[in-house]
CSV table of C-alpha atoms in Angstrom, one decimal:
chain,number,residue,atom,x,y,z
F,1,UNK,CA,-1.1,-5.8,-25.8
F,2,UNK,CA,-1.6,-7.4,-22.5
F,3,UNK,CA,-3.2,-11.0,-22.2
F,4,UNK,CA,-6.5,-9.7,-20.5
F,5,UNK,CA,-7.7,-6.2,-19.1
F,6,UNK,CA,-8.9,-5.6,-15.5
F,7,UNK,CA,-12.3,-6.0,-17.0
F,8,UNK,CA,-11.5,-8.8,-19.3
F,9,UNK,CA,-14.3,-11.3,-20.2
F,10,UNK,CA,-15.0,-15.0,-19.2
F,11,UNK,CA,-13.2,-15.8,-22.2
F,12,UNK,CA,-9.8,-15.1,-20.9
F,13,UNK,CA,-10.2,-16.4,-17.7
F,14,UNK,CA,-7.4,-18.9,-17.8
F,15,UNK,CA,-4.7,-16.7,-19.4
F,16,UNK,CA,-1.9,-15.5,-17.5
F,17,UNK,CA,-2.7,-12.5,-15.1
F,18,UNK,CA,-6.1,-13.0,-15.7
F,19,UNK,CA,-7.0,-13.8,-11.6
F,20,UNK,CA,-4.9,-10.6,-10.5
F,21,UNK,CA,-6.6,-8.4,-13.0
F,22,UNK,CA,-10.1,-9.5,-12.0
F,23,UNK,CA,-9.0,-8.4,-8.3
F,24,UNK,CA,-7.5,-5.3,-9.6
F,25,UNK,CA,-10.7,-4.4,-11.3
F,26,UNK,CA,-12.8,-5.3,-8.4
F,27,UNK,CA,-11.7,-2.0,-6.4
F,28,UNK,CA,-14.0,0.5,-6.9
F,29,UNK,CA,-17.2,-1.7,-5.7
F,30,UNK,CA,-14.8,-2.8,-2.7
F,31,UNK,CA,-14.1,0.4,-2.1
F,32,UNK,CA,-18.0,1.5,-2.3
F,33,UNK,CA,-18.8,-1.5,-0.2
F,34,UNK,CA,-16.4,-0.3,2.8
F,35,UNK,CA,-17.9,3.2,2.6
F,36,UNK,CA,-21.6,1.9,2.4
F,37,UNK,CA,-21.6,-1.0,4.7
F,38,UNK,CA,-18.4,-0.8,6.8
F,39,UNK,CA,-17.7,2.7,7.7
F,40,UNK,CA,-19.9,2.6,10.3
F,41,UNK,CA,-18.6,-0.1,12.4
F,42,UNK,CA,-15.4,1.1,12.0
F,43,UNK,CA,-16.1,4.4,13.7
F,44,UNK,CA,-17.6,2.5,16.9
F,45,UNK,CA,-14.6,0.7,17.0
F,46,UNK,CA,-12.2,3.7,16.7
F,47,UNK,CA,-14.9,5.3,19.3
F,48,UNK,CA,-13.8,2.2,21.6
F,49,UNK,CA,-10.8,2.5,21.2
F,50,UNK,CA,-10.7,6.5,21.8
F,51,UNK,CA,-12.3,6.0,24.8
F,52,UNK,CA,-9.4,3.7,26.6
F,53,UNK,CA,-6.8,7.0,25.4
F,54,UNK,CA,-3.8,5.1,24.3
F,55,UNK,CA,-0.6,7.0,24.7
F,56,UNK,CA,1.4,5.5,22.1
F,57,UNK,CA,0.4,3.0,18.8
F,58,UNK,CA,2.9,0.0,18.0
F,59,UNK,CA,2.3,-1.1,14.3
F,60,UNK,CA,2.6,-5.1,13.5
F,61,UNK,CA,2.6,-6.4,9.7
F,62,UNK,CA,4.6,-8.0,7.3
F,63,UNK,CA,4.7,-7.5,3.4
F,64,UNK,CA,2.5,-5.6,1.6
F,65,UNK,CA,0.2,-5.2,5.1
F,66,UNK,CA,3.5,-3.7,6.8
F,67,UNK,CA,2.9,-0.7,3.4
F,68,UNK,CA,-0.3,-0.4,4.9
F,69,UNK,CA,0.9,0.0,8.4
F,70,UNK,CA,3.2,2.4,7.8
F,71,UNK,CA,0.4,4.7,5.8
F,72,UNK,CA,-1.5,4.2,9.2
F,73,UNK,CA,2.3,5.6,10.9
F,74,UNK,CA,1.9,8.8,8.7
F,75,UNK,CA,-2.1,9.3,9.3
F,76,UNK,CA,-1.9,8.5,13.3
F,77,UNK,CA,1.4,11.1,13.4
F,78,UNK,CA,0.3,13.8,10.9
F,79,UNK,CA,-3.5,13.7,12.3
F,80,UNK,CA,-3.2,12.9,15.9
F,81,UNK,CA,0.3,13.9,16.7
F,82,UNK,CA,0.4,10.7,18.3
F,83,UNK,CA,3.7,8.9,18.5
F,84,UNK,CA,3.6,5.6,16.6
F,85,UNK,CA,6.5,3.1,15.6
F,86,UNK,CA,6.9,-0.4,13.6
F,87,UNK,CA,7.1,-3.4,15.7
F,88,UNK,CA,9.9,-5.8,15.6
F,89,UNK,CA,8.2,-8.7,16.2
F,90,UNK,CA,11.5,-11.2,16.9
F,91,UNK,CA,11.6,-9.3,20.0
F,92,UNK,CA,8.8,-11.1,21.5
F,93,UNK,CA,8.4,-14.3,19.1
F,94,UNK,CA,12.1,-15.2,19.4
F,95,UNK,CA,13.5,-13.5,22.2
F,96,UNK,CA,10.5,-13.5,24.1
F,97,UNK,CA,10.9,-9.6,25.5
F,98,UNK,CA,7.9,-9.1,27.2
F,99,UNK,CA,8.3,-4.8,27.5
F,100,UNK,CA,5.4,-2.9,29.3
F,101,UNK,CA,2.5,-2.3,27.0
F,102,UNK,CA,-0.3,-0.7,29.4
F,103,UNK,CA,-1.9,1.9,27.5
F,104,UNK,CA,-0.6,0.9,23.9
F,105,UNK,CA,-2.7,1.2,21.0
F,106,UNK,CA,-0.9,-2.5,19.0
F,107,UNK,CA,-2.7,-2.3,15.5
F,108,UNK,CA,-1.8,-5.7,13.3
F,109,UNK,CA,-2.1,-5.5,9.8
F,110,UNK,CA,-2.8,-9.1,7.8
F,111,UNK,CA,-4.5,-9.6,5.2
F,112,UNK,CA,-5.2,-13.2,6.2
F,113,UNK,CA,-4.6,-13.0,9.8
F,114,UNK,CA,-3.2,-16.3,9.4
F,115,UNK,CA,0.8,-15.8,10.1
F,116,UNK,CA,2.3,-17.9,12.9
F,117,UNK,CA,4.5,-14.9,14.4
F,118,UNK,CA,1.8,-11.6,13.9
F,119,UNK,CA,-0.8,-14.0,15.9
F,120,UNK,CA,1.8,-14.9,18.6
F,121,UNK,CA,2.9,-11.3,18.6
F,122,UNK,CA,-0.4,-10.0,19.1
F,123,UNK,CA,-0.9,-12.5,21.8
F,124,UNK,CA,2.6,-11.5,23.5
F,125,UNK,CA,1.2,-7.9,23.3
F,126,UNK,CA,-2.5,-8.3,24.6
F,127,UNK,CA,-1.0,-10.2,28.2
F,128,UNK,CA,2.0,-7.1,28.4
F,129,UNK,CA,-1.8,-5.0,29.2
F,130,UNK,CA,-1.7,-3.8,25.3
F,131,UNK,CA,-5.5,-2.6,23.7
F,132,UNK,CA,-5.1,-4.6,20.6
F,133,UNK,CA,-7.1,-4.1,17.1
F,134,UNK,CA,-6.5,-6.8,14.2
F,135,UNK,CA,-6.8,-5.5,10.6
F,136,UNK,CA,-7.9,-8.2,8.4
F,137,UNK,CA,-9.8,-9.7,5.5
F,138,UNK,CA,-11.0,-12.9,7.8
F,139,UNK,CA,-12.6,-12.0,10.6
F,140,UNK,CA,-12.9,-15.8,11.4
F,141,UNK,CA,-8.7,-15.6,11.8
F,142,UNK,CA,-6.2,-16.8,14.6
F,143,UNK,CA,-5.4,-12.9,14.3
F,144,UNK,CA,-8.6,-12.1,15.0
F,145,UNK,CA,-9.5,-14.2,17.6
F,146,UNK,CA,-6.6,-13.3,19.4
F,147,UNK,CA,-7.7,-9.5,19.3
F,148,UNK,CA,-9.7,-7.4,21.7
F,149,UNK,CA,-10.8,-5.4,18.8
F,150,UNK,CA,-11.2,-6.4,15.1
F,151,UNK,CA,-11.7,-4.7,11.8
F,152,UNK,CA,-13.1,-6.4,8.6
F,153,UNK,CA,-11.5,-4.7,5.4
F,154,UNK,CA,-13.9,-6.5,2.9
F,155,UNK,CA,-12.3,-7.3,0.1
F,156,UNK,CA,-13.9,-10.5,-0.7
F,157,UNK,CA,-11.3,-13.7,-1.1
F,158,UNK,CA,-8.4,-12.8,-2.9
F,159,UNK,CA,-6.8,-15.4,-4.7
F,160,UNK,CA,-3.9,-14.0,-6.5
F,161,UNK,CA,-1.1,-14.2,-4.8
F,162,UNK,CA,0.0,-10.4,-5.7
F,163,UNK,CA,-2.2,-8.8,-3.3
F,164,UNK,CA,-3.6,-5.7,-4.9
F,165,UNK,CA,-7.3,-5.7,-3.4
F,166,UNK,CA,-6.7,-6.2,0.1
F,167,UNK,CA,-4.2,-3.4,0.5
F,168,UNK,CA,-6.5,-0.5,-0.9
F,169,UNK,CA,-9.4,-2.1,1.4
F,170,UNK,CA,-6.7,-1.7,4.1
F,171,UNK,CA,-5.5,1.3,3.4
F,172,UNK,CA,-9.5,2.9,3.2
F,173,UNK,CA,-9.9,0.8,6.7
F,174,UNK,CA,-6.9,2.1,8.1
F,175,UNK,CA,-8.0,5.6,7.3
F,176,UNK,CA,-11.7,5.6,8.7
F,177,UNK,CA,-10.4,4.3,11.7
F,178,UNK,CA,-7.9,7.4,12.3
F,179,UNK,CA,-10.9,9.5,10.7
F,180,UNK,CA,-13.2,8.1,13.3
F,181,UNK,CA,-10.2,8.7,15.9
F,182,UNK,CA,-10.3,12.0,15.1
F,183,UNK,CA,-13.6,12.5,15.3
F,184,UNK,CA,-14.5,12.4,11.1
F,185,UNK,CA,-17.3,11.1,9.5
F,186,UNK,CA,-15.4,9.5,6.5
F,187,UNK,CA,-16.7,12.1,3.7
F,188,UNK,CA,-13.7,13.0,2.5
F,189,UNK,CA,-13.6,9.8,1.0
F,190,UNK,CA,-17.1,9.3,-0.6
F,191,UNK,CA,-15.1,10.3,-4.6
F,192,UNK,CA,-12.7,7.4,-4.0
F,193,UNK,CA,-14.6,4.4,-6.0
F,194,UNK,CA,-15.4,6.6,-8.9
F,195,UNK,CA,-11.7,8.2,-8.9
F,196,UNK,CA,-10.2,4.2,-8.8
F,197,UNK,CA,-12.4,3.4,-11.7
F,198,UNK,CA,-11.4,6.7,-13.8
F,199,UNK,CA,-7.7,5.0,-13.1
F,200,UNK,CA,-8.6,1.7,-14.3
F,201,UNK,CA,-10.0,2.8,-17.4
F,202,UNK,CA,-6.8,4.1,-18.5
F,203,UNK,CA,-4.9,0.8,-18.5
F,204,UNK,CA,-3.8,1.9,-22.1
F,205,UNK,CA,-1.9,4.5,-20.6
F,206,UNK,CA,0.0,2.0,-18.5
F,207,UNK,CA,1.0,-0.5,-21.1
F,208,UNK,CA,2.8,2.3,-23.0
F,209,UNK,CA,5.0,3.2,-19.5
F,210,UNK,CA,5.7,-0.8,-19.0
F,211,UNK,CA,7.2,-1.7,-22.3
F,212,UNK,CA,10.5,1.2,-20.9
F,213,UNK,CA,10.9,-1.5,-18.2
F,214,UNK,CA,10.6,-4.8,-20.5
F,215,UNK,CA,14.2,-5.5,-20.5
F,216,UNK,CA,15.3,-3.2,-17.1
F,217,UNK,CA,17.3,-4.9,-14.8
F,218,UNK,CA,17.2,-2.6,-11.7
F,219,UNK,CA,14.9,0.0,-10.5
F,220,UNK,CA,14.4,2.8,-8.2
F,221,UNK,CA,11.1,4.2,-6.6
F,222,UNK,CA,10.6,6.9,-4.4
F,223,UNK,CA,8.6,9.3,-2.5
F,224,UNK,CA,7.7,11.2,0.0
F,225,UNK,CA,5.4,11.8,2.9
F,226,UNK,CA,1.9,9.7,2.5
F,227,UNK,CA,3.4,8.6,-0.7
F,228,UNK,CA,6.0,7.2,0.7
F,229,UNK,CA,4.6,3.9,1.5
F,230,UNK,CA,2.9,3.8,-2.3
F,231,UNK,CA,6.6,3.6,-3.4
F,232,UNK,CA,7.6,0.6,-1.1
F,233,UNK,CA,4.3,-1.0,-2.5
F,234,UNK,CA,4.7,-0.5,-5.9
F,235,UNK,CA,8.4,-1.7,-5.4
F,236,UNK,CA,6.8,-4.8,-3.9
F,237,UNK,CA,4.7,-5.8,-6.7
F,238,UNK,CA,7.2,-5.3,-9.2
F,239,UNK,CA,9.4,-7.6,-7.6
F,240,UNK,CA,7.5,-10.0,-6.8
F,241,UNK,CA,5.7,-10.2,-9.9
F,242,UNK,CA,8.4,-9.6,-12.6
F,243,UNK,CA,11.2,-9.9,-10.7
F,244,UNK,CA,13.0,-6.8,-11.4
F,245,UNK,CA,15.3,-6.0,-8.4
F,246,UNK,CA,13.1,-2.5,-7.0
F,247,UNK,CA,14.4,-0.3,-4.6
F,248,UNK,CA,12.3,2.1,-2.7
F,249,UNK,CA,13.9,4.9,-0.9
F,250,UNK,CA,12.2,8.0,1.0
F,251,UNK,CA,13.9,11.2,-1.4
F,252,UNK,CA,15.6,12.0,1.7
F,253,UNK,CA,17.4,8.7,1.8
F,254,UNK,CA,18.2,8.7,-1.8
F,255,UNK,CA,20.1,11.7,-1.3
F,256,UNK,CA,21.9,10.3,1.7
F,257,UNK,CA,24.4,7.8,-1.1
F,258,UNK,CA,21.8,5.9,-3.3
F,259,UNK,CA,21.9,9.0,-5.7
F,260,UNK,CA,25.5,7.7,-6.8
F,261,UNK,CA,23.7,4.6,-8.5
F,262,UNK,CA,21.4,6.6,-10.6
F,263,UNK,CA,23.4,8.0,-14.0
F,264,UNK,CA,21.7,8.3,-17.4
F,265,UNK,CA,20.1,5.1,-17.8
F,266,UNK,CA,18.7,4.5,-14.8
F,267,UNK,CA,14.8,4.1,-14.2
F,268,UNK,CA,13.7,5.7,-11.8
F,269,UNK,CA,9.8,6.0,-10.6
F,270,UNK,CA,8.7,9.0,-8.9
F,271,UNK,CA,5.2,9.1,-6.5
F,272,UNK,CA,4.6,12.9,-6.5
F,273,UNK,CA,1.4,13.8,-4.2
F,274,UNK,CA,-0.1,16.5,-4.6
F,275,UNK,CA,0.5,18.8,-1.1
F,276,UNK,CA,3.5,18.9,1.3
F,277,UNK,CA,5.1,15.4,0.3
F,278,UNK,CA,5.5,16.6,-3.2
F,279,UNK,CA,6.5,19.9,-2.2
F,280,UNK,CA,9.6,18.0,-0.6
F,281,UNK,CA,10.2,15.9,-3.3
F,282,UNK,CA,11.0,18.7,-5.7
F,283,UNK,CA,14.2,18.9,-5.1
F,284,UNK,CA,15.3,15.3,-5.8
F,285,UNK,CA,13.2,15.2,-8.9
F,286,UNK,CA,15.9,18.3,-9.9
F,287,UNK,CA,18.6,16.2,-8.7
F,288,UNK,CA,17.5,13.3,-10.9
F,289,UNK,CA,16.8,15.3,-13.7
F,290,UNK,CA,20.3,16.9,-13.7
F,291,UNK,CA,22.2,13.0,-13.5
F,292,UNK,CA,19.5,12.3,-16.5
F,293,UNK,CA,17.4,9.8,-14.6
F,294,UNK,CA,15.0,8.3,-17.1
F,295,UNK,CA,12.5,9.8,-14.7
F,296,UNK,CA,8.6,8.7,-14.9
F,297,UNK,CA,6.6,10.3,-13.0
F,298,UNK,CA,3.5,9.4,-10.8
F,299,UNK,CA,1.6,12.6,-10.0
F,300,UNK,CA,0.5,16.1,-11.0
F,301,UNK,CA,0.2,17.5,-14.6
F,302,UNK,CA,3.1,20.3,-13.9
F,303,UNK,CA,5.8,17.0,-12.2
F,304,UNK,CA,4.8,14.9,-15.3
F,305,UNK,CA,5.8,17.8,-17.9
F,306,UNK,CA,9.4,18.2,-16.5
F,307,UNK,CA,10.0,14.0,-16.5
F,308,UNK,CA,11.0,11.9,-19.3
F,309,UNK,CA,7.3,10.5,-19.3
F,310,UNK,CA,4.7,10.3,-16.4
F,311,UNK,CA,1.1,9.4,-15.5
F,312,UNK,CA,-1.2,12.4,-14.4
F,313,UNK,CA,-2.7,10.8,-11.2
F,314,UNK,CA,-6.5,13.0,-10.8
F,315,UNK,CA,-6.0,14.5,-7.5
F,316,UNK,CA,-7.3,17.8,-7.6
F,317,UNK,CA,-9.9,17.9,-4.6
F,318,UNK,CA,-8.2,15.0,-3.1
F,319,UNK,CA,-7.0,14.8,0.3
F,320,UNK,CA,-3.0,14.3,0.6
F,321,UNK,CA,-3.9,11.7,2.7
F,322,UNK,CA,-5.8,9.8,0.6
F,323,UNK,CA,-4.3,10.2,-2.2
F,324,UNK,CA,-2.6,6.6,-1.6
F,325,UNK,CA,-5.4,5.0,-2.2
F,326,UNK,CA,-5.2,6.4,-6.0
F,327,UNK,CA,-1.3,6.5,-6.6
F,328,UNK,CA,-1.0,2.9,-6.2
F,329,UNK,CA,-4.0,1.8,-8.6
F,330,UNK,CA,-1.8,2.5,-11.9
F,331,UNK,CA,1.4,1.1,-10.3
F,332,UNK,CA,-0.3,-2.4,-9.5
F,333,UNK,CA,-1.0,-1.9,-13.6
F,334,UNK,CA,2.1,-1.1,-14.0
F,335,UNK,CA,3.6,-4.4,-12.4
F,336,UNK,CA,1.1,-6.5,-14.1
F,337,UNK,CA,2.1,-4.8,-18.0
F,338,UNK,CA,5.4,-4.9,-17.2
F,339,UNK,CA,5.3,-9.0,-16.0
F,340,UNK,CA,3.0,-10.0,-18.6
F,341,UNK,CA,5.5,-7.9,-21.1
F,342,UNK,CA,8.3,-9.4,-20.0
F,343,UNK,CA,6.5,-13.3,-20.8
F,344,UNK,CA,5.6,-14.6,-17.3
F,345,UNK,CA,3.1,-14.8,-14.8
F,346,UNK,CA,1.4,-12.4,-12.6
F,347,UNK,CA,-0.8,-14.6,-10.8
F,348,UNK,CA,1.4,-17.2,-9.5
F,349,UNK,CA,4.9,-15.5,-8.8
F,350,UNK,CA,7.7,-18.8,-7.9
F,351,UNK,CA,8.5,-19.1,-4.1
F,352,UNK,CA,5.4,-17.5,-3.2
F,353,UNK,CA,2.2,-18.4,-0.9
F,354,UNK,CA,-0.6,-16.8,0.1
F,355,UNK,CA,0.1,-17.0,3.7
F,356,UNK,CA,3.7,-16.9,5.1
F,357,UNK,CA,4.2,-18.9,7.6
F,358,UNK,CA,7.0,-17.0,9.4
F,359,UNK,CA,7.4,-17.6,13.1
């Protein structure tokens, strides 16, 4: 049994894991409150924003905000066609390039808005003529205030230093805004809250896939397409909660020489969405199975049924696109059972702070 559910009582408060699983439980209002109180001033901003026609979007973020950015990559690509990359922020912050962003869409991601190099980044970008838009959970932020545009994810504070929270509230921000880009009204994502809580619920479920990694030393995630960035997430908070060495590789890239590193007693986590991204990750779930991969599975019934064990993710009706926002709910369980499991902390991983000051 874990020390304390997501919806554990007053009781436990103080036990290990008990701050992250408060925030973890916390989604589905969050995501209710974005939808009933924030949508709408997201699609004036992506109206804005639409109106000035940028020509290309440069992505800035670091950690589990840079997962969310590159979900953002996949929706502005996929939805818009329009061409996006990942900023390499030492390029301006350290060598002090200074390249020619007129008409450049510069979208940073940060949960606290607080980090020394994205606020000087943004800055750098904003003076090259760049229409910048901060992402954040403080709109009161050096990241903000630095910003032409800004976008409040409302989360609430999150005080565990996993963040679990702030990246589904980003991700559901992140969306709307591209939705609003397009021209959407959001509605495709009005099932989201009840579909995070149906996940939650099932925490049982999880426990029972953690205790295969109580003792693993190494493990691989992958993905592909919009769930592509889940993997690198989920990697993430395993990691940095439990400490297991993660690797996350696109299934494309695991068949370019990581595949040699899998044999027979290898974990290996699988994010299956249900649409085109899982439709070309079939073939390196076959290659897996043949090297006998102790393959779980993340995603539909039928994907779960050929694996060694799995969790049916409830998808049907559900957007490929937004499917992240479900895939990663029982992975952030996943790290937390697997941590507590394994005798240590969620809440306060070693080496870790809230905000990074990198520079």
């Amino acid at each position: 049994m874990s020390a304390t559910a997501p919806n554990g009582s007053a009781e436990q408060s103080e036990l290990p894991g008990s701050v992250m699983s408060r925030e973890m439980a916390e989604q589905p209002e969050m995501l209710r409150r974005i939808l009933d109180s924030g949508a709408s001033r997201i699609r004036e901003t992506a109206a804005l924003v639409a109106a000035r026609k940028p020509r290309f979007v440069l992505l800035t973020a670091r950690g589990t905000s840079d997962n969310a950015a590159l979900y953002a990559k996949y929706l502005l690509e996929i939805r818009l066609g329009m061409p996006c990359g990942l900023t390499s922020m030492s390029t301006t912050t350290a060598y002090e390039a200074r390249p020619d962003l007129r008409d450049v869409l510069v979208i940073t991601v940060s949960q606290s808005g607080g980090s020394p190099d994205l606020v000087a980044s943004t800055k750098a970008a904003r003076e090259a003529g760049a229409i910048t838009l901060a992402v954040t959970n403080n709109p009161d932020s050096p990241l903000a205030a630095v910003s032409e545009y800004h976008i409040d994810i409302m989360a609430g504070p999150e005080k565990a230093l996993p963040a679990t929270k702030t990246y589904t509230a980003s991700l559901l921000a992140l969306y709307l805004f591209v939705d609003g880009l397009a021209g959407g009204d959001g509605a495709a994502a009005k099932d989201l809250p009840g579909l995070a809580q149906s996940l939650l619920d099932r925490q049982d479920e999880v426990r029972t896939l953690a205790a295969r990694y109580r003792f693993a030393e190494r493990m691989v995630i992958t993905s592909r397409g919009y769930g592509y960035p889940t993997a690198k997430e989920a990697a993430l908070k395993l990691m940095e909660t439990s400490y297991i060495p993660a690797l996350s590789y696109s299934g494309a890239d695991l068949l370019h020489g990581p595949l040699a590193m899998v044999g027979n007693v290898s974990p290996v986590i699988a994010v299956v969405p249900d649409g085109r991204g899982g439709t070309a990750l079939a073939p390196v779930l076959e290659r897996l199975r043949e090297r006998g991969a102790d393959l779980v599975v993340f995603g539909t019934a039928e994907q779960v049924e050929q694996a060694s064990a799995g969790f049916v993710l409830p998808t049907e009706d559900v957007a490929e696109e937004l499917q992240p926002l479900l895939e990663i709910i029982p992975l952030q369980l996943l790290a937390y059972e697997v941590t507590i499991a394994r005798g240590q902390n969620p809440d306060a991983p070693r080496a870790l702070a809230k905000v990074t000051e990198t520079h």
